Short mmCIF file of C-alpha atoms in Angstrom, two decimals:
data_model
loop_
_atom_site.label_atom_id
_atom_site.label_comp_id
_atom_site.label_asym_id
_atom_site.label_seq_id
_atom_site.Cartn_x
_atom_site.Cartn_y
_atom_site.Cartn_z
CA MET E 154 108.10 127.20 95.59
CA SER E 155 107.39 127.26 91.88
CA ARG E 156 103.97 128.05 90.44
CA GLU E 157 103.90 124.59 88.84
CA THR E 158 104.32 122.93 92.23
CA ARG E 159 101.54 125.04 93.75
CA GLN E 160 99.10 123.94 91.05
CA THR E 161 99.54 120.29 92.00
CA GLY E 162 98.34 121.00 95.54
CA PRO E 163 99.88 121.36 98.98
CA HIS E 164 102.90 119.36 100.02
CA TRP E 165 102.78 117.51 103.31
CA ARG E 166 106.33 118.55 104.26
CA ARG E 167 105.41 122.24 104.13
CA VAL E 168 102.33 121.61 106.25
CA VAL E 169 104.28 119.64 108.85
CA ALA E 170 107.11 122.19 108.85
CA ALA E 171 104.65 125.02 109.42
CA LEU E 172 102.90 123.17 112.25
CA ALA E 173 106.24 122.27 113.84
CA ASN E 174 106.91 125.97 114.41
CA ARG E 175 105.40 127.07 117.74
CA ASP E 176 104.53 130.59 116.56
CA ALA E 177 102.88 129.31 113.37
CA ARG E 178 101.01 126.59 115.29
CA THR E 179 99.67 129.14 117.77
CA ALA E 180 98.65 131.51 114.97
CA TYR E 181 96.96 128.63 113.12
CA ALA E 182 94.99 127.63 116.21
CA GLN E 183 93.80 131.20 116.66
CA ILE E 184 92.78 131.48 112.99
CA VAL E 185 90.91 128.15 113.16
CA LEU E 186 89.05 129.46 116.20
CA GLY E 187 88.00 132.55 114.26
CA ALA E 188 90.47 135.25 115.28
CA THR E 189 90.67 138.23 112.94
CA ALA E 190 93.97 139.01 111.20
CA GLU E 191 94.70 141.79 113.73
CA ASP E 192 94.01 139.49 116.70
CA VAL E 193 96.38 136.70 115.60
CA SER E 194 99.30 136.33 118.01
CA PRO E 195 99.29 139.87 119.43
CA ALA E 196 102.05 138.94 121.90
CA LEU E 197 104.51 138.20 119.10
CA ALA E 198 106.78 140.92 117.75
CA GLY E 199 105.76 142.06 114.26
CA GLN E 200 108.44 140.17 112.34
CA ARG E 201 107.88 136.85 114.18
CA ARG E 202 104.13 137.17 113.67
CA ASP E 203 104.58 137.94 109.96
CA ARG E 204 106.90 134.94 109.49
CA ALA E 205 104.42 132.63 111.24
CA ILE E 206 101.55 133.82 109.05
CA ALA E 207 103.71 133.60 105.92
CA ALA E 208 104.57 129.97 106.75
CA LEU E 209 100.87 129.16 107.16
CA LEU E 210 99.99 130.85 103.87
CA ASP E 211 102.86 129.15 102.02
CA ALA E 212 101.84 125.73 103.37
CA GLY E 213 98.24 126.32 102.34
CA LEU E 214 96.92 126.02 105.87
CA VAL E 215 95.38 129.48 105.75
CA GLU E 216 94.11 131.69 102.95
CA ARG E 217 93.59 135.41 102.53
CA THR E 218 89.98 136.52 102.38
CA ALA E 219 88.64 139.26 100.12
CA GLY E 220 89.02 141.81 102.91
CA ASN E 221 92.70 140.82 103.49
CA GLY E 222 91.69 138.74 106.50
CA LEU E 223 92.81 135.19 107.23
CA GLU E 224 90.80 131.98 107.32
CA ALA E 225 91.71 128.32 107.72
CA SER E 226 91.68 126.37 104.49
CA GLU E 227 88.65 124.11 104.25
CA SER E 228 90.34 121.60 101.95
CA ILE E 229 94.01 121.38 102.94
CA PHE E 230 93.86 118.07 104.77
CA ARG E 231 91.50 116.48 102.25
CA ASP E 232 93.87 117.56 99.45
CA LEU E 233 96.85 116.09 101.28
CA LEU E 234 95.06 112.78 101.80
CA THR E 235 94.18 112.46 98.12
CA GLN E 236 97.78 112.82 96.99
CA GLN E 237 99.41 109.57 96.00
CA PRO E 238 102.96 108.93 97.15
CA ARG E 239 105.45 108.90 94.32
CA ARG E 240 107.17 105.56 94.42
CA GLN E 241 109.36 104.05 91.83
CA PRO E 242 108.44 100.48 90.97
CA ARG E 243 110.99 98.28 92.63
CA SER E 244 112.47 95.24 91.01
CA GLY E 245 115.14 92.66 91.79
CA VAL E 246 116.49 92.55 95.31
CA ALA E 247 115.31 96.11 95.96
CA ARG E 248 111.79 94.69 96.47
CA PHE E 249 113.01 93.07 99.68
CA MET E 250 115.01 96.01 101.01
CA ARG E 251 114.03 99.22 102.70
CA LEU E 252 116.52 102.00 103.37
CA GLY E 253 119.36 99.61 102.59
CA ARG E 254 118.23 96.96 105.07
CA ILE E 255 116.31 93.72 104.66
CA ASP E 256 112.61 94.45 104.99
CA ARG E 257 111.54 90.86 104.44
CA TYR E 258 112.98 87.62 103.13
CA PRO E 259 111.50 86.33 99.88
CA ALA E 260 109.36 83.20 100.19
CA ASN E 261 110.51 82.04 96.75
CA GLN E 262 113.79 80.12 97.19
CA GLY E 263 115.31 81.45 93.96
CA GLU E 264 114.60 85.04 94.93
CA ARG E 265 115.92 84.40 98.43
CA ARG E 266 119.15 83.01 96.99
CA GLU E 267 119.42 86.07 94.72
CA LEU E 268 119.04 88.41 97.70
CA LEU E 269 121.60 86.50 99.77
CA ALA E 270 124.08 86.34 96.88
CA TRP E 271 123.74 90.08 96.33
CA ILE E 272 124.42 90.78 100.01
CA ALA E 273 127.42 88.45 99.96
CA GLU E 274 128.84 90.17 96.86
CA GLU E 275 128.37 93.59 98.44
CA THR E 276 129.83 92.55 101.78
CA PHE E 277 132.62 90.01 101.28
CA GLU E 278 135.51 89.62 98.85
CA PRO E 279 135.79 86.13 97.31
CA GLY E 280 138.09 83.96 99.42
CA GLU E 281 138.40 86.54 102.20
CA GLU E 282 138.41 84.73 105.57
CA LEU E 283 136.67 86.45 108.45
CA THR E 284 135.92 85.56 112.04
CA GLU E 285 132.30 85.16 113.06
CA ARG E 286 132.52 88.49 114.85
CA LYS E 287 133.69 90.30 111.68
CA VAL E 288 130.98 88.61 109.59
CA ASN E 289 128.36 89.70 112.12
CA GLU E 290 129.67 93.29 112.12
CA ARG E 291 129.37 93.49 108.34
CA LEU E 292 125.93 91.87 108.22
CA LEU E 293 124.62 94.23 110.88
CA SER E 294 124.20 96.94 108.24
CA TYR E 295 121.56 94.72 106.56
CA THR E 296 119.61 93.39 109.55
CA ASP E 297 119.56 93.25 113.34
CA ASP E 298 119.16 89.45 113.20
CA VAL E 299 122.65 88.68 111.87
CA VAL E 300 122.49 85.08 113.11
CA LEU E 301 119.51 84.31 110.85
CA LEU E 302 121.08 86.07 107.87
CA ARG E 303 124.42 84.30 108.36
CA ARG E 304 122.59 80.95 108.67
CA TYR E 305 120.65 81.58 105.45
CA MET E 306 123.85 82.54 103.66
CA ILE E 307 125.52 79.31 104.71
CA ASP E 308 122.45 77.19 103.89
CA PHE E 309 122.27 78.72 100.39
CA GLY E 310 126.02 78.33 99.81
CA VAL E 311 126.82 82.01 99.35
CA LEU E 312 128.95 81.94 102.49
CA GLU E 313 130.95 78.96 103.76
CA ARG E 314 132.56 78.00 107.02
CA THR E 315 136.11 76.70 107.21
CA PRO E 316 136.40 73.02 108.23
CA SER E 317 137.54 74.07 111.70
CA GLY E 318 134.46 76.32 112.01
CA SER E 319 136.61 79.22 113.19
CA SER E 320 136.07 81.49 110.20
CA TYR E 321 133.84 82.17 107.20
CA PHE E 322 134.50 82.99 103.56
CA ARG E 323 132.67 83.72 100.33
CA PRO E 324 133.38 81.01 97.75
CA LYS E 325 135.33 82.27 94.73
CA ASP E 326 133.21 80.97 91.84
CA ARG E 327 129.55 80.86 92.71
#
């Protein structure tokens, strides 16, 4: 971990990773309860004990005292809670997606059409005819409710049904 990163405060992933380790979690509990450095995890072999303590120190959960002892950090959780998540401002259809799937449908009809058109362009070739089953398989990567998505796509004209109703296609020039 670079010095620059340390100056910005603890990182939640390091804290969670340290607490996910059974040896480190046990050592942390003992330190919180006031165990001296020598009394921390006496049952663990030297190297396992040292790794557990190093993980706690690196995560910022414990600190060295002046006498080379260990104590639980008084501010670690407060510092973690004050950190703001780094999120990029989202624009366009990305505002309505999360992890590549539809998070919510826009209330604004123009934005909804834009989202549906984008999905259609990403999913279907113009003029390509597909059975309902194939359409559903492709739309499943965007939502679990493929029936609603397919219905919206037809209602907004970004996907059409053949006159017989047996297959679907994306119109060529829309």
